Short mmCIF file of C-alpha atoms in Angstrom, two decimals:
data_model
loop_
_atom_site.label_atom_id
_atom_site.label_comp_id
_atom_site.label_asym_id
_atom_site.label_seq_id
_atom_site.Cartn_x
_atom_site.Cartn_y
_atom_site.Cartn_z
CA MET A 1 -16.21 0.75 0.91
CA LYS A 2 -13.41 -0.23 3.26
CA CYS A 3 -10.45 -1.92 1.56
CA GLU A 4 -7.35 -1.90 3.78
CA ILE A 5 -3.85 -3.19 3.07
CA ILE A 6 -2.12 -5.17 5.84
CA PRO A 7 1.64 -4.74 5.11
CA ARG A 8 2.73 -8.09 6.60
CA LEU A 9 1.00 -11.26 7.72
CA GLU A 10 2.37 -10.63 11.19
CA ASP A 11 0.61 -7.24 11.31
CA LEU A 12 -2.80 -8.86 11.11
CA PRO A 13 -4.56 -8.78 14.49
CA ASP A 14 -6.31 -11.91 15.74
CA PRO A 15 -8.89 -12.71 13.01
CA ARG A 16 -11.45 -13.38 15.74
CA LEU A 17 -11.58 -9.61 16.25
CA TYR A 18 -13.27 -9.37 12.86
CA LEU A 19 -16.05 -11.83 13.67
CA GLU A 20 -18.82 -9.25 14.01
CA ASP A 21 -18.21 -7.31 10.81
CA LYS A 22 -18.03 -10.34 8.47
CA SER A 23 -14.68 -9.24 7.07
CA ILE A 24 -13.22 -10.47 3.79
CA PHE A 25 -9.56 -11.52 3.68
CA VAL A 26 -7.28 -11.73 0.63
CA ILE A 27 -3.98 -13.61 0.87
CA ILE A 28 -1.35 -12.06 -1.42
CA ASP A 29 1.90 -13.97 -1.89
CA VAL A 30 2.87 -13.03 -5.44
CA LEU A 31 6.19 -14.94 -5.55
CA ARG A 32 5.00 -17.57 -5.74
CA PHE A 33 2.03 -19.13 -3.90
CA SER A 34 -0.76 -16.87 -5.17
CA THR A 35 0.43 -17.01 -8.77
CA THR A 36 0.80 -20.80 -8.64
CA VAL A 37 -2.72 -21.14 -7.22
CA VAL A 38 -4.12 -19.18 -10.17
CA TYR A 39 -2.25 -21.38 -12.63
CA LEU A 40 -3.40 -24.60 -10.94
CA LEU A 41 -7.04 -23.58 -11.14
CA LYS A 42 -6.58 -22.35 -14.70
CA ALA A 43 -5.21 -25.81 -15.55
CA GLY A 44 -8.51 -27.28 -14.39
CA ALA A 45 -7.73 -28.64 -10.93
CA THR A 46 -10.92 -29.58 -9.09
CA TYR A 47 -9.68 -27.96 -5.91
CA LEU A 48 -6.53 -27.22 -3.93
CA LYS A 49 -6.03 -28.39 -0.36
CA PRO A 50 -3.69 -25.98 1.49
CA CYS A 51 -1.35 -27.82 3.87
CA THR A 52 1.01 -26.38 6.46
CA GLU A 53 3.21 -29.49 6.67
CA LYS A 54 4.43 -31.92 4.01
CA GLU A 55 3.15 -34.86 6.09
CA GLU A 56 -0.37 -33.49 5.73
CA ALA A 57 0.09 -33.40 1.96
CA PHE A 58 1.37 -36.98 1.86
CA SER A 59 -1.69 -38.12 3.84
CA PHE A 60 -3.87 -36.35 1.29
CA LYS A 61 -2.08 -38.22 -1.51
CA LYS A 62 -2.77 -41.56 0.17
CA ARG A 63 -6.44 -40.72 0.47
CA TYR A 64 -6.83 -39.54 -3.12
CA ASN A 65 -4.82 -41.70 -5.52
CA ASN A 66 -5.34 -39.40 -8.49
CA SER A 67 -4.14 -36.32 -6.62
CA LEU A 68 -1.01 -34.22 -7.06
CA LEU A 69 1.37 -32.65 -4.56
CA VAL A 70 2.67 -29.15 -5.25
CA GLY A 71 4.93 -27.08 -3.04
CA GLU A 72 8.30 -26.17 -1.62
CA ALA A 73 10.29 -25.77 1.56
CA ALA A 74 12.54 -22.70 1.64
CA GLY A 75 12.02 -22.47 -2.12
CA GLN A 76 13.38 -25.96 -2.76
CA SER A 77 11.40 -28.87 -4.19
CA ILE A 78 10.11 -31.38 -1.65
CA LYS A 79 11.05 -35.01 -2.19
CA GLY A 80 7.97 -36.98 -3.14
CA PHE A 81 6.07 -33.95 -4.44
CA ASP A 82 5.06 -33.78 -8.10
CA PHE A 83 5.86 -30.11 -8.68
CA ASN A 84 7.57 -27.19 -7.01
CA ASN A 85 5.51 -24.12 -6.11
CA SER A 86 6.04 -22.94 -9.68
CA PRO A 87 3.53 -21.36 -12.09
CA SER A 88 5.84 -21.96 -15.04
CA ALA A 89 5.95 -25.69 -14.22
CA ILE A 90 2.14 -25.81 -14.10
CA GLU A 91 1.54 -23.83 -17.29
CA GLY A 92 0.21 -25.98 -20.11
CA LEU A 93 -0.78 -28.94 -17.94
CA ASP A 94 -4.24 -30.48 -18.06
CA LEU A 95 -5.27 -31.01 -14.44
CA SER A 96 -8.93 -31.68 -15.13
CA ARG A 97 -10.52 -33.68 -12.29
CA LYS A 98 -7.26 -33.54 -10.34
CA LYS A 99 -7.24 -32.76 -6.64
CA VAL A 100 -4.10 -30.94 -5.52
CA ALA A 101 -2.49 -30.60 -2.11
CA ILE A 102 -0.27 -27.52 -1.88
CA ARG A 103 2.29 -26.71 0.80
CA THR A 104 4.43 -23.55 0.75
CA SER A 105 6.59 -21.62 3.18
CA ASN A 106 4.39 -18.53 3.40
CA GLY A 107 1.10 -18.75 1.52
CA THR A 108 -0.38 -21.84 3.13
CA ARG A 109 0.85 -20.69 6.52
CA ALA A 110 -1.05 -17.46 6.00
CA ILE A 111 -4.24 -19.33 5.20
CA SER A 112 -3.88 -21.42 8.36
CA MET A 113 -3.85 -18.23 10.45
CA ILE A 114 -7.30 -17.16 9.25
CA ASP A 115 -10.27 -18.83 10.92
CA ALA A 116 -11.99 -21.40 8.73
CA ASP A 117 -15.32 -19.57 8.91
CA LYS A 118 -13.93 -16.41 7.31
CA THR A 119 -14.36 -15.56 3.62
CA LEU A 120 -10.88 -15.80 2.11
CA TYR A 121 -9.55 -15.19 -1.40
CA VAL A 122 -6.11 -15.60 -2.99
CA GLY A 123 -4.83 -12.67 -5.02
CA SER A 124 -1.85 -11.94 -7.24
CA THR A 125 -0.74 -9.40 -9.81
CA ILE A 126 -2.09 -11.59 -12.60
CA ASN A 127 -5.69 -11.72 -11.34
CA ALA A 128 -5.72 -8.35 -9.57
CA LYS A 129 -8.25 -6.68 -11.85
CA ALA A 130 -10.71 -9.58 -11.92
CA LEU A 131 -10.48 -10.18 -8.18
CA GLY A 132 -10.82 -6.49 -7.33
CA LEU A 133 -13.90 -6.19 -9.52
CA HIS A 134 -15.39 -9.31 -7.92
CA LEU A 135 -14.83 -7.92 -4.44
CA ARG A 136 -16.45 -4.62 -5.41
CA GLU A 137 -19.49 -6.32 -6.94
CA GLN A 138 -20.01 -9.05 -4.35
CA HIS A 139 -18.83 -7.52 -1.08
CA GLN A 140 -19.59 -3.81 -1.33
CA THR A 141 -20.72 -3.48 2.29
CA ARG A 142 -18.15 -5.73 3.95
CA PRO A 143 -14.68 -4.66 5.17
CA ILE A 144 -11.91 -6.11 3.01
CA TYR A 145 -8.39 -6.76 4.26
CA LEU A 146 -5.65 -7.30 1.69
CA ILE A 147 -2.82 -9.19 3.40
CA ALA A 148 0.57 -8.64 1.77
CA VAL A 149 2.02 -11.80 3.29
CA GLY A 150 5.75 -11.10 3.07
CA ARG A 151 8.49 -13.60 3.80
CA ALA A 152 9.87 -14.80 7.14
CA GLY A 153 8.28 -11.88 8.96
CA LYS A 154 9.63 -9.27 6.55
CA LYS A 155 7.69 -7.13 4.08
CA ALA A 156 7.84 -8.13 0.42
CA ILE A 157 7.53 -5.38 -2.17
CA GLU A 158 5.89 -7.72 -4.70
CA ASP A 159 3.10 -8.49 -2.23
CA LYS A 160 2.59 -4.78 -1.56
CA VAL A 161 2.37 -4.18 -5.31
CA GLY A 162 -0.21 -6.95 -5.65
CA ALA A 163 -2.24 -5.47 -2.82
CA ILE A 164 -2.16 -1.99 -4.35
CA MET A 165 -3.30 -3.37 -7.70
CA ILE A 166 -6.19 -5.32 -6.17
CA ARG A 167 -7.22 -2.36 -4.04
CA ALA A 168 -7.25 -0.04 -7.04
CA SER A 169 -9.53 -2.40 -8.94
CA CYS A 170 -11.71 -2.88 -5.88
CA LEU A 171 -12.21 0.88 -5.58
CA GLY A 172 -12.78 1.36 -9.30
CA GLU A 173 -9.46 3.13 -9.85
CA THR A 174 -7.17 2.74 -12.87
CA LEU A 175 -3.38 2.55 -12.55
CA ASP A 176 -1.57 4.30 -15.40
CA LEU A 177 1.01 2.60 -17.61
CA GLY A 178 3.88 4.43 -15.94
CA THR A 179 2.87 3.10 -12.54
CA LEU A 180 2.55 -0.44 -13.87
CA LYS A 181 5.99 -0.17 -15.48
CA THR A 182 7.43 0.91 -12.13
CA PHE A 183 5.67 -1.99 -10.43
CA ARG A 184 7.24 -4.46 -12.86
CA GLN A 185 10.68 -3.03 -12.17
CA LEU A 186 10.13 -3.25 -8.41
CA ILE A 187 9.11 -6.90 -8.64
CA ARG A 188 11.86 -7.87 -11.08
CA ASN A 189 14.50 -6.30 -8.82
CA SER A 190 13.02 -7.47 -5.52
CA PRO A 191 14.96 -9.68 -3.07
CA SER A 192 12.35 -12.41 -3.59
CA ALA A 193 12.83 -12.35 -7.36
CA LYS A 194 16.61 -12.48 -7.04
CA ARG A 195 16.33 -15.42 -4.65
CA ILE A 196 13.95 -17.31 -6.93
CA LYS A 197 16.17 -16.72 -9.95
CA LYS A 198 19.14 -18.06 -8.01
CA LEU A 199 17.13 -21.23 -7.32
CA GLY A 200 16.56 -21.63 -11.06
CA TYR A 201 12.97 -20.43 -11.28
CA GLY A 202 13.41 -17.14 -13.11
CA LYS A 203 10.46 -17.93 -15.39
CA ASP A 204 8.19 -17.75 -12.35
CA VAL A 205 9.10 -14.11 -11.86
CA GLU A 206 8.15 -13.38 -15.46
CA LYS A 207 4.78 -15.08 -14.96
CA ALA A 208 4.04 -12.74 -12.05
CA LEU A 209 4.78 -9.77 -14.34
CA GLU A 210 1.91 -10.68 -16.68
CA PHE A 211 -0.37 -8.19 -14.96
CA TYR A 212 -4.15 -8.61 -15.27
CA SER A 213 -3.76 -11.71 -17.45
CA SER A 214 -6.16 -14.00 -15.56
CA THR A 215 -9.81 -13.94 -14.55
CA ILE A 216 -9.47 -16.81 -12.05
CA ILE A 217 -10.94 -16.00 -8.61
CA PRO A 218 -9.45 -18.41 -6.03
CA VAL A 219 -11.66 -18.63 -2.94
CA LEU A 220 -11.51 -20.88 0.11
CA LYS A 221 -14.65 -22.98 0.56
CA GLY A 222 -14.96 -25.86 2.99
CA GLY A 223 -11.23 -25.87 3.65
CA VAL A 224 -10.22 -26.09 -0.03
CA ILE A 225 -9.46 -23.48 -2.70
CA VAL A 226 -11.76 -23.45 -5.73
CA ASN A 227 -12.32 -21.15 -8.70
CA GLY A 228 -15.00 -18.69 -7.69
CA SER A 229 -15.34 -17.37 -11.24
CA ASP A 230 -16.90 -20.63 -12.48
#
């Protein structure tokens, strides 16, 4: 099966070029969008509405009174939002029957660049094994593109690591403990991790290092992200 890593969001050709082959896309933004998405769905959120602008999220809030706003701008909390784009802030919450609008600097922008009619998943280091297995079982004959989103047009090592982990699982390969240890060191020492720690969200980096800890399968359906493992 074809399972290709795209090293940056900006390296992805026009998604319309993939119309004929029914390609599968996986958005990988480990620090922190993808990991936060997994935690939100694990907490029981009904669905997540990805937004590219904060105004779109505020409009969502007005429409759904019981909804929550999650996200950041340049890593900082957005005034009027309930939570930052932070898995550690979400951990332990009960979001049953909650609708969530999420806006981030890179992850939601990446989703907006993929046509709405494409099959799109969200992957991280924490759900890499479950997602890879799902892709192998459900989409054996379809080309799969793992998009290591990056940040501000630059490659991000943590997203590459996430993509490698998902690809290995997708192809039925096993990464040895030494490789996983190296991956943890790369993420912990990455520019993104250092930046997030400086902003006061060091716990979020540790959450991303809990490899293979989740079986949540975030998938975009009808413009919202739901748990495909339900």
